[in-house]
Amino acid sequence: MTWRGVMRLLVGLVLGLVFFTVLASMIFLIGTGLFWHFRHPFWQWWLYLFEASGDPVVRVWLVISGVPAFAIPFLAGVIQLVRGRRVTGWSLRRDHAPTKPVDGVTARSVQNRTLSVGGLPGEGTIDGWAGDGE
């Protein structure tokens, strides 16, 4: 793993931990009805984990709030990992150039070019059509 990959991994882990902490704390405090009792309710999940996890009601709410708060950053990290490996799939991009280019000009391309610019000099009609009202 390169230095850039290690840094991306560390930044992703830190951001995931911050997101987990805030989201789990919000879900926990709203679910238990304690949201309005804290001035800054952003890290209470960890406080209740270490201080009051012996209470069965608190333990249930820690699990209820921890599972979705873990799943969201985890899935975001998995998606980034998969996309970062350049996994190919269907896209709207043009195909790659052929390995063996076409030799010269084909008759079809000459015909298309002459029809699009009004024909060759001296030709007045295309399939019996005289053009601009001539």
Short mmCIF file of N, CA and C in Angstrom, two decimals:
data_model
loop_
_atom_site.label_atom_id
_atom_site.label_comp_id
_atom_site.label_asym_id
_atom_site.label_seq_id
_atom_site.Cartn_x
_atom_site.Cartn_y
_atom_site.Cartn_z
N MET A 1 0.85 -1.17 0.00
CA MET A 1 0.00 0.00 0.00
C MET A 1 0.89 1.23 0.00
N THR A 2 0.54 2.19 -0.83
CA THR A 2 1.33 3.40 -0.94
C THR A 2 1.02 4.36 0.20
N TRP A 3 1.85 5.39 0.31
CA TRP A 3 1.66 6.41 1.33
C TRP A 3 0.31 7.09 1.16
N ARG A 4 -0.05 7.36 -0.08
CA ARG A 4 -1.34 8.00 -0.36
C ARG A 4 -2.49 7.09 0.08
N GLY A 5 -2.37 5.81 -0.16
CA GLY A 5 -3.40 4.87 0.26
C GLY A 5 -3.54 4.80 1.76
N VAL A 6 -2.40 4.83 2.46
CA VAL A 6 -2.43 4.81 3.94
C VAL A 6 -3.11 6.06 4.47
N MET A 7 -2.80 7.20 3.89
CA MET A 7 -3.41 8.46 4.33
C MET A 7 -4.92 8.47 4.06
N ARG A 8 -5.31 7.97 2.90
CA ARG A 8 -6.75 7.89 2.58
C ARG A 8 -7.45 6.97 3.57
N LEU A 9 -6.82 5.87 3.92
CA LEU A 9 -7.41 4.93 4.87
C LEU A 9 -7.56 5.58 6.25
N LEU A 10 -6.52 6.26 6.72
CA LEU A 10 -6.58 6.90 8.03
C LEU A 10 -7.62 8.02 8.07
N VAL A 11 -7.67 8.83 7.04
CA VAL A 11 -8.67 9.91 6.99
C VAL A 11 -10.07 9.31 6.95
N GLY A 12 -10.24 8.24 6.18
CA GLY A 12 -11.55 7.59 6.13
C GLY A 12 -11.96 7.00 7.46
N LEU A 13 -11.01 6.40 8.18
CA LEU A 13 -11.32 5.85 9.50
C LEU A 13 -11.70 6.94 10.50
N VAL A 14 -10.96 8.04 10.49
CA VAL A 14 -11.25 9.15 11.41
C VAL A 14 -12.61 9.76 11.09
N LEU A 15 -12.88 10.00 9.81
CA LEU A 15 -14.18 10.57 9.44
C LEU A 15 -15.32 9.60 9.76
N GLY A 16 -15.08 8.31 9.55
CA GLY A 16 -16.09 7.32 9.89
C GLY A 16 -16.37 7.28 11.38
N LEU A 17 -15.32 7.38 12.19
CA LEU A 17 -15.50 7.39 13.65
C LEU A 17 -16.25 8.64 14.11
N VAL A 18 -15.93 9.78 13.54
CA VAL A 18 -16.64 11.02 13.89
C VAL A 18 -18.11 10.91 13.49
N PHE A 19 -18.36 10.43 12.28
CA PHE A 19 -19.74 10.30 11.81
C PHE A 19 -20.50 9.30 12.68
N PHE A 20 -19.86 8.19 13.02
CA PHE A 20 -20.50 7.19 13.88
C PHE A 20 -20.85 7.80 15.23
N THR A 21 -19.91 8.52 15.83
CA THR A 21 -20.12 9.08 17.16
C THR A 21 -21.30 10.04 17.18
N VAL A 22 -21.34 10.94 16.22
CA VAL A 22 -22.41 11.94 16.18
C VAL A 22 -23.75 11.27 15.89
N LEU A 23 -23.79 10.40 14.88
CA LEU A 23 -25.06 9.77 14.52
C LEU A 23 -25.56 8.83 15.62
N ALA A 24 -24.68 8.03 16.19
CA ALA A 24 -25.10 7.12 17.27
C ALA A 24 -25.57 7.90 18.48
N SER A 25 -24.91 9.00 18.81
CA SER A 25 -25.34 9.81 19.96
C SER A 25 -26.70 10.43 19.71
N MET A 26 -26.93 10.94 18.51
CA MET A 26 -28.23 11.53 18.19
C MET A 26 -29.34 10.49 18.27
N ILE A 27 -29.15 9.34 17.66
CA ILE A 27 -30.17 8.28 17.69
C ILE A 27 -30.41 7.84 19.13
N PHE A 28 -29.35 7.65 19.89
CA PHE A 28 -29.47 7.20 21.28
C PHE A 28 -30.24 8.21 22.12
N LEU A 29 -29.88 9.47 22.03
CA LEU A 29 -30.51 10.48 22.87
C LEU A 29 -31.95 10.76 22.47
N ILE A 30 -32.24 10.73 21.18
CA ILE A 30 -33.62 10.93 20.74
C ILE A 30 -34.46 9.73 21.15
N GLY A 31 -33.91 8.51 21.00
CA GLY A 31 -34.65 7.31 21.37
C GLY A 31 -34.93 7.20 22.85
N THR A 32 -34.03 7.66 23.67
CA THR A 32 -34.23 7.58 25.12
C THR A 32 -34.91 8.83 25.69
N GLY A 33 -35.11 9.85 24.87
CA GLY A 33 -35.76 11.07 25.34
C GLY A 33 -34.84 12.00 26.10
N LEU A 34 -33.55 11.82 25.97
CA LEU A 34 -32.59 12.65 26.71
C LEU A 34 -31.94 13.73 25.85
N PHE A 35 -32.40 13.92 24.66
CA PHE A 35 -31.74 14.85 23.73
C PHE A 35 -31.68 16.27 24.28
N TRP A 36 -32.74 16.73 24.90
CA TRP A 36 -32.79 18.11 25.38
C TRP A 36 -32.08 18.32 26.71
N HIS A 37 -31.54 17.27 27.30
CA HIS A 37 -30.85 17.40 28.58
C HIS A 37 -29.36 17.69 28.42
N PHE A 38 -28.86 17.70 27.20
CA PHE A 38 -27.43 17.95 26.94
C PHE A 38 -27.29 19.17 26.05
N ARG A 39 -26.35 20.02 26.42
CA ARG A 39 -26.12 21.23 25.64
C ARG A 39 -25.43 20.91 24.32
N HIS A 40 -24.47 20.00 24.32
CA HIS A 40 -23.77 19.56 23.11
C HIS A 40 -23.88 18.03 23.02
N PRO A 41 -24.94 17.53 22.41
CA PRO A 41 -25.18 16.08 22.42
C PRO A 41 -24.49 15.34 21.28
N PHE A 42 -23.16 15.39 21.24
CA PHE A 42 -22.46 14.80 20.10
C PHE A 42 -21.60 13.60 20.47
N TRP A 43 -21.32 13.36 21.71
CA TRP A 43 -20.45 12.24 22.09
C TRP A 43 -21.03 11.41 23.23
N GLN A 44 -22.31 11.56 23.54
CA GLN A 44 -22.91 10.87 24.68
C GLN A 44 -22.99 9.36 24.49
N TRP A 45 -22.93 8.87 23.26
CA TRP A 45 -22.98 7.43 23.05
C TRP A 45 -21.81 6.77 23.77
N TRP A 46 -20.61 7.35 23.64
CA TRP A 46 -19.43 6.78 24.30
C TRP A 46 -19.54 6.92 25.82
N LEU A 47 -20.09 8.04 26.29
CA LEU A 47 -20.27 8.25 27.72
C LEU A 47 -21.17 7.17 28.32
N TYR A 48 -22.30 6.91 27.68
CA TYR A 48 -23.21 5.89 28.18
C TYR A 48 -22.65 4.49 27.99
N LEU A 49 -21.84 4.28 26.97
CA LEU A 49 -21.23 2.97 26.77
C LEU A 49 -20.32 2.61 27.94
N PHE A 50 -19.49 3.56 28.38
CA PHE A 50 -18.53 3.26 29.43
C PHE A 50 -19.09 3.44 30.85
N GLU A 51 -20.10 4.29 31.00
CA GLU A 51 -20.59 4.58 32.34
C GLU A 51 -21.85 3.81 32.73
N ALA A 52 -22.76 3.58 31.77
CA ALA A 52 -24.06 3.02 32.15
C ALA A 52 -24.46 1.81 31.32
N SER A 53 -23.51 1.12 30.74
CA SER A 53 -23.87 -0.01 29.89
C SER A 53 -24.37 -1.21 30.69
N GLY A 54 -24.30 -1.17 32.02
CA GLY A 54 -24.82 -2.24 32.85
C GLY A 54 -26.34 -2.23 32.91
N ASP A 55 -26.96 -1.10 32.64
CA ASP A 55 -28.41 -0.99 32.65
C ASP A 55 -28.96 -1.65 31.39
N PRO A 56 -29.92 -2.58 31.50
CA PRO A 56 -30.42 -3.29 30.32
C PRO A 56 -31.10 -2.38 29.30
N VAL A 57 -31.81 -1.35 29.75
CA VAL A 57 -32.46 -0.43 28.82
C VAL A 57 -31.41 0.38 28.04
N VAL A 58 -30.40 0.84 28.74
CA VAL A 58 -29.33 1.60 28.09
C VAL A 58 -28.59 0.71 27.10
N ARG A 59 -28.35 -0.54 27.48
CA ARG A 59 -27.64 -1.47 26.60
C ARG A 59 -28.43 -1.68 25.29
N VAL A 60 -29.75 -1.84 25.41
CA VAL A 60 -30.58 -2.03 24.21
C VAL A 60 -30.50 -0.80 23.32
N TRP A 61 -30.59 0.38 23.90
CA TRP A 61 -30.52 1.60 23.09
C TRP A 61 -29.13 1.84 22.52
N LEU A 62 -28.11 1.39 23.19
CA LEU A 62 -26.76 1.49 22.62
C LEU A 62 -26.66 0.63 21.36
N VAL A 63 -27.24 -0.56 21.40
CA VAL A 63 -27.22 -1.44 20.22
C VAL A 63 -28.10 -0.87 19.11
N ILE A 64 -29.30 -0.41 19.49
CA ILE A 64 -30.23 0.14 18.49
C ILE A 64 -29.61 1.34 17.78
N SER A 65 -28.90 2.17 18.50
CA SER A 65 -28.31 3.36 17.88
C SER A 65 -26.96 3.05 17.24
N GLY A 66 -26.27 2.05 17.74
CA GLY A 66 -24.94 1.75 17.22
C GLY A 66 -24.94 1.03 15.89
N VAL A 67 -25.92 0.16 15.66
CA VAL A 67 -25.93 -0.63 14.42
C VAL A 67 -26.11 0.26 13.18
N PRO A 68 -27.14 1.11 13.09
CA PRO A 68 -27.23 1.94 11.89
C PRO A 68 -26.13 2.99 11.79
N ALA A 69 -25.67 3.47 12.94
CA ALA A 69 -24.59 4.46 12.92
C ALA A 69 -23.29 3.83 12.45
N PHE A 70 -23.10 2.54 12.66
CA PHE A 70 -21.93 1.84 12.14
C PHE A 70 -22.11 1.48 10.68
N ALA A 71 -23.32 1.06 10.30
CA ALA A 71 -23.55 0.57 8.95
C ALA A 71 -23.36 1.64 7.89
N ILE A 72 -23.81 2.84 8.16
CA ILE A 72 -23.73 3.91 7.15
C ILE A 72 -22.30 4.26 6.80
N PRO A 73 -21.41 4.58 7.75
CA PRO A 73 -20.03 4.87 7.34
C PRO A 73 -19.30 3.64 6.81
N PHE A 74 -19.64 2.45 7.31
CA PHE A 74 -19.00 1.24 6.83
C PHE A 74 -19.34 1.01 5.36
N LEU A 75 -20.61 1.14 5.01
CA LEU A 75 -21.00 0.96 3.61
C LEU A 75 -20.41 2.05 2.72
N ALA A 76 -20.33 3.25 3.22
CA ALA A 76 -19.69 4.33 2.45
C ALA A 76 -18.23 4.01 2.20
N GLY A 77 -17.54 3.45 3.20
CA GLY A 77 -16.14 3.06 3.02
C GLY A 77 -15.98 1.93 2.04
N VAL A 78 -16.89 0.96 2.07
CA VAL A 78 -16.82 -0.15 1.12
C VAL A 78 -17.03 0.35 -0.30
N ILE A 79 -17.99 1.26 -0.47
CA ILE A 79 -18.23 1.82 -1.80
C ILE A 79 -17.01 2.58 -2.29
N GLN A 80 -16.37 3.35 -1.43
CA GLN A 80 -15.15 4.07 -1.82
C GLN A 80 -14.03 3.10 -2.17
N LEU A 81 -13.92 2.02 -1.41
CA LEU A 81 -12.88 1.03 -1.69
C LEU A 81 -13.10 0.38 -3.04
N VAL A 82 -14.33 0.02 -3.33
CA VAL A 82 -14.63 -0.61 -4.61
C VAL A 82 -14.42 0.36 -5.75
N ARG A 83 -14.89 1.59 -5.60
CA ARG A 83 -14.71 2.58 -6.66
C ARG A 83 -13.25 2.98 -6.81
N GLY A 84 -12.49 2.95 -5.73
CA GLY A 84 -11.08 3.33 -5.78
C GLY A 84 -10.22 2.32 -6.51
N ARG A 85 -10.70 1.10 -6.61
CA ARG A 85 -9.95 0.05 -7.32
C ARG A 85 -10.24 0.06 -8.81
N ARG A 86 -10.94 1.04 -9.28
CA ARG A 86 -11.26 1.18 -10.69
C ARG A 86 -12.00 -0.05 -11.23
N VAL A 87 -13.01 -0.47 -10.49
CA VAL A 87 -13.82 -1.58 -10.96
C VAL A 87 -14.58 -1.10 -12.18
N THR A 88 -14.45 -1.83 -13.28
CA THR A 88 -15.08 -1.39 -14.51
C THR A 88 -16.49 -1.91 -14.58
N GLY A 89 -17.30 -1.17 -15.22
CA GLY A 89 -18.69 -1.54 -15.42
C GLY A 89 -19.24 -0.78 -16.61
N TRP A 90 -20.53 -0.83 -16.79
CA TRP A 90 -21.17 -0.17 -17.90
C TRP A 90 -21.03 1.34 -17.76
N SER A 91 -20.75 2.02 -18.84
CA SER A 91 -20.64 3.47 -18.81
C SER A 91 -21.07 4.03 -20.15
N LEU A 92 -21.19 5.33 -20.20
CA LEU A 92 -21.57 6.00 -21.44
C LEU A 92 -20.35 6.45 -22.25
N ARG A 93 -19.17 6.11 -21.79
CA ARG A 93 -17.97 6.52 -22.51
C ARG A 93 -17.83 5.74 -23.81
N ARG A 94 -17.19 6.36 -24.79
CA ARG A 94 -16.98 5.69 -26.06
C ARG A 94 -16.03 4.52 -25.89
N ASP A 95 -16.13 3.59 -26.81
CA ASP A 95 -15.24 2.45 -26.80
C ASP A 95 -13.80 2.90 -27.06
N HIS A 96 -12.88 2.06 -26.65
CA HIS A 96 -11.48 2.34 -26.91
C HIS A 96 -11.20 2.23 -28.41
N ALA A 97 -10.14 2.86 -28.83
CA ALA A 97 -9.76 2.78 -30.23
C ALA A 97 -9.45 1.33 -30.60
N PRO A 98 -9.78 0.94 -31.82
CA PRO A 98 -9.49 -0.44 -32.20
C PRO A 98 -8.00 -0.69 -32.26
N THR A 99 -7.62 -1.93 -32.00
CA THR A 99 -6.20 -2.25 -32.01
C THR A 99 -5.64 -2.24 -33.41
N LYS A 100 -6.47 -2.51 -34.42
CA LYS A 100 -6.02 -2.46 -35.81
C LYS A 100 -6.85 -1.41 -36.53
N PRO A 101 -6.28 -0.23 -36.78
CA PRO A 101 -7.06 0.82 -37.42
C PRO A 101 -7.44 0.44 -38.86
N VAL A 102 -8.50 1.07 -39.36
CA VAL A 102 -8.97 0.82 -40.72
C VAL A 102 -7.96 1.42 -41.70
N ASP A 103 -7.63 0.66 -42.74
CA ASP A 103 -6.68 1.14 -43.74
C ASP A 103 -7.38 2.05 -44.74
N GLY A 104 -6.92 3.30 -44.79
CA GLY A 104 -7.40 4.23 -45.81
C GLY A 104 -8.86 4.60 -45.66
N VAL A 105 -9.37 5.17 -46.75
CA VAL A 105 -10.74 5.65 -46.79
C VAL A 105 -11.60 4.58 -47.44
N THR A 106 -12.73 4.31 -46.87
CA THR A 106 -13.63 3.32 -47.44
C THR A 106 -14.61 3.99 -48.39
N ALA A 107 -15.20 3.22 -49.27
CA ALA A 107 -16.16 3.76 -50.23
C ALA A 107 -17.38 4.34 -49.52
N ARG A 108 -17.77 3.76 -48.43
CA ARG A 108 -18.93 4.24 -47.69
C ARG A 108 -18.67 5.62 -47.10
N SER A 109 -17.47 5.84 -46.57
CA SER A 109 -17.17 7.15 -46.00
C SER A 109 -17.11 8.22 -47.08
N VAL A 110 -16.63 7.88 -48.28
CA VAL A 110 -16.60 8.85 -49.38
C VAL A 110 -18.02 9.17 -49.81
N GLN A 111 -18.87 8.15 -49.88
CA GLN A 111 -20.25 8.39 -50.28
C GLN A 111 -20.96 9.27 -49.25
N ASN A 112 -20.77 9.01 -47.99
CA ASN A 112 -21.40 9.82 -46.95
C ASN A 112 -20.91 11.26 -47.01
N ARG A 113 -19.63 11.44 -47.24
CA ARG A 113 -19.07 12.79 -47.31
C ARG A 113 -19.62 13.55 -48.51
N THR A 114 -19.69 12.90 -49.66
CA THR A 114 -20.17 13.61 -50.85
C THR A 114 -21.65 13.93 -50.74
N LEU A 115 -22.43 13.06 -50.12
CA LEU A 115 -23.85 13.35 -49.97
C LEU A 115 -24.08 14.47 -48.98
N SER A 116 -23.24 14.58 -47.96
CA SER A 116 -23.46 15.61 -46.96
C SER A 116 -23.07 17.00 -47.44
N VAL A 117 -22.18 17.11 -48.44
CA VAL A 117 -21.78 18.43 -48.95
C VAL A 117 -22.43 18.77 -50.28
N GLY A 118 -23.37 17.97 -50.73
CA GLY A 118 -24.10 18.32 -51.95
C GLY A 118 -23.64 17.57 -53.18
N GLY A 119 -22.85 16.56 -53.01
CA GLY A 119 -22.45 15.76 -54.17
C GLY A 119 -21.14 16.21 -54.77
N LEU A 120 -20.69 15.43 -55.71
CA LEU A 120 -19.46 15.76 -56.42
C LEU A 120 -19.73 16.85 -57.43
N PRO A 121 -18.70 17.60 -57.81
CA PRO A 121 -18.91 18.62 -58.84
C PRO A 121 -19.41 17.97 -60.12
N GLY A 122 -20.41 18.59 -60.71
CA GLY A 122 -20.97 18.05 -61.94
C GLY A 122 -22.18 17.16 -61.70
N GLU A 123 -22.43 16.74 -60.49
CA GLU A 123 -23.60 15.94 -60.20
C GLU A 123 -24.72 16.88 -59.76
N GLY A 124 -25.85 16.81 -60.43
CA GLY A 124 -26.94 17.72 -60.10
C GLY A 124 -27.97 17.12 -59.19
N THR A 125 -28.09 15.81 -59.18
CA THR A 125 -29.17 15.22 -58.41
C THR A 125 -28.65 14.04 -57.60
N ILE A 126 -29.41 13.74 -56.53
CA ILE A 126 -29.17 12.54 -55.74
C ILE A 126 -30.48 11.77 -55.75
N ASP A 127 -30.47 10.64 -56.40
CA ASP A 127 -31.66 9.79 -56.55
C ASP A 127 -32.83 10.57 -57.11
N GLY A 128 -32.58 11.43 -58.09
CA GLY A 128 -33.65 12.15 -58.75
C GLY A 128 -34.08 13.43 -58.07
N TRP A 129 -33.45 13.79 -57.01
CA TRP A 129 -33.81 15.02 -56.31
C TRP A 129 -32.90 16.12 -56.77
N ALA A 130 -33.44 17.24 -57.16
CA ALA A 130 -32.65 18.31 -57.76
C ALA A 130 -32.04 19.24 -56.76
N GLY A 131 -32.41 19.16 -55.52
CA GLY A 131 -31.80 20.03 -54.51
C GLY A 131 -32.70 21.15 -54.13
N ASP A 132 -32.15 22.39 -54.01
CA ASP A 132 -32.87 23.54 -53.48
C ASP A 132 -33.82 24.16 -54.50
N GLY A 133 -34.76 23.41 -54.97
CA GLY A 133 -35.76 23.94 -55.88
C GLY A 133 -35.24 24.25 -57.26
N GLU A 134 -34.14 23.70 -57.66
CA GLU A 134 -33.56 24.00 -58.97
C GLU A 134 -34.22 23.15 -60.02
#
